[in-house]
XYZ file of C-alpha atoms in Angstrom:
103
model
C 61.349 105.106 99.441
C 63.261 105.977 102.070
C 66.914 104.143 101.852
C 69.230 104.041 104.919
C 71.970 106.092 105.489
C 74.506 103.625 105.238
C 72.879 102.343 101.828
C 73.421 105.794 100.313
C 77.267 106.199 101.216
C 77.499 102.973 99.922
C 76.368 103.952 96.627
C 78.216 107.018 96.515
C 81.341 106.001 97.693
C 81.562 102.763 95.595
C 80.328 104.488 92.458
C 82.836 106.895 92.552
C 85.655 104.448 92.897
C 84.228 102.394 90.095
C 83.816 105.728 88.368
C 87.567 106.677 88.704
C 88.766 103.174 87.554
C 86.516 102.840 84.645
C 88.452 106.429 83.663
C 91.911 105.270 84.214
C 90.731 101.797 82.315
C 89.706 104.075 79.326
C 92.942 106.070 79.871
C 94.898 102.572 79.594
C 92.524 101.478 76.754
C 93.276 104.658 74.575
C 97.104 104.629 75.386
C 96.789 107.900 77.034
C 100.401 108.689 78.531
C 99.949 108.570 82.478
C 103.168 108.188 84.533
C 102.949 105.006 86.402
C 102.440 107.199 90.229
C 99.036 108.568 88.619
C 97.973 105.346 87.953
C 98.694 103.966 91.585
C 97.157 106.686 93.391
C 94.058 106.534 90.986
C 93.901 102.972 91.360
C 94.306 102.921 95.156
C 91.981 106.310 95.500
C 89.550 104.019 94.017
C 90.278 101.443 95.738
C 89.760 103.341 99.099
C 86.412 104.661 97.913
C 85.256 101.064 97.014
C 86.372 99.654 100.370
C 84.556 102.957 102.189
C 81.555 102.113 100.432
C 81.551 98.333 101.214
C 82.398 99.388 105.035
C 79.618 101.849 105.072
C 76.915 98.857 103.422
C 78.044 96.022 106.471
C 77.794 99.211 109.403
C 74.140 99.332 109.292
C 73.962 95.478 110.631
C 74.714 96.838 113.744
C 76.701 93.818 114.932
C 80.496 92.854 113.143
C 79.247 89.343 112.985
C 76.539 89.863 111.143
C 78.499 90.893 108.288
C 79.066 87.444 106.801
C 75.487 86.189 107.438
C 74.912 89.147 105.331
C 77.161 88.388 102.549
C 76.354 84.570 102.584
C 72.329 85.610 101.868
C 73.209 86.447 98.213
C 70.431 84.592 96.683
C 67.549 86.745 98.339
C 69.435 89.721 99.226
C 70.263 92.544 95.951
C 72.595 94.183 98.691
C 74.328 91.058 99.670
C 74.931 90.338 95.782
C 76.383 93.783 95.440
C 78.461 93.679 98.221
C 79.512 90.362 96.874
C 80.185 91.400 93.505
C 82.148 94.543 94.472
C 84.257 92.245 96.514
C 85.254 90.288 93.444
C 86.196 93.473 91.704
C 89.381 93.605 94.150
C 90.596 90.944 91.918
C 91.570 92.258 88.659
C 92.455 95.578 90.324
C 94.607 94.158 91.992
C 95.825 92.154 88.997
C 96.681 95.088 87.058
C 97.901 97.169 90.327
C 100.664 93.883 90.323
C 101.189 94.129 86.291
C 101.927 97.905 87.369
C 104.329 97.374 89.663
C 106.061 94.519 88.305
C 106.441 96.297 84.883
């Protein structure tokens, strides 16, 4: 199997971002003392990694107008489903960030 370089970047960068979010969530759930600046920095770094991974996955399409078509084919494409679910994770991450900022 020889995956495209963009899929490798998508998997690696997104995985690192989600891993960072997961470790951050574990720390919060465990009640570990974390400065607000560390929490927001980790959340934003995870956001940057996940976003870079998503952009890498869409870059192999060659033309920007194909990105919407790629995401709309969720019934037949595993990459499309993975991309949509990755985009959906921005909602809880944003809500968490908002809660920390308002706090």
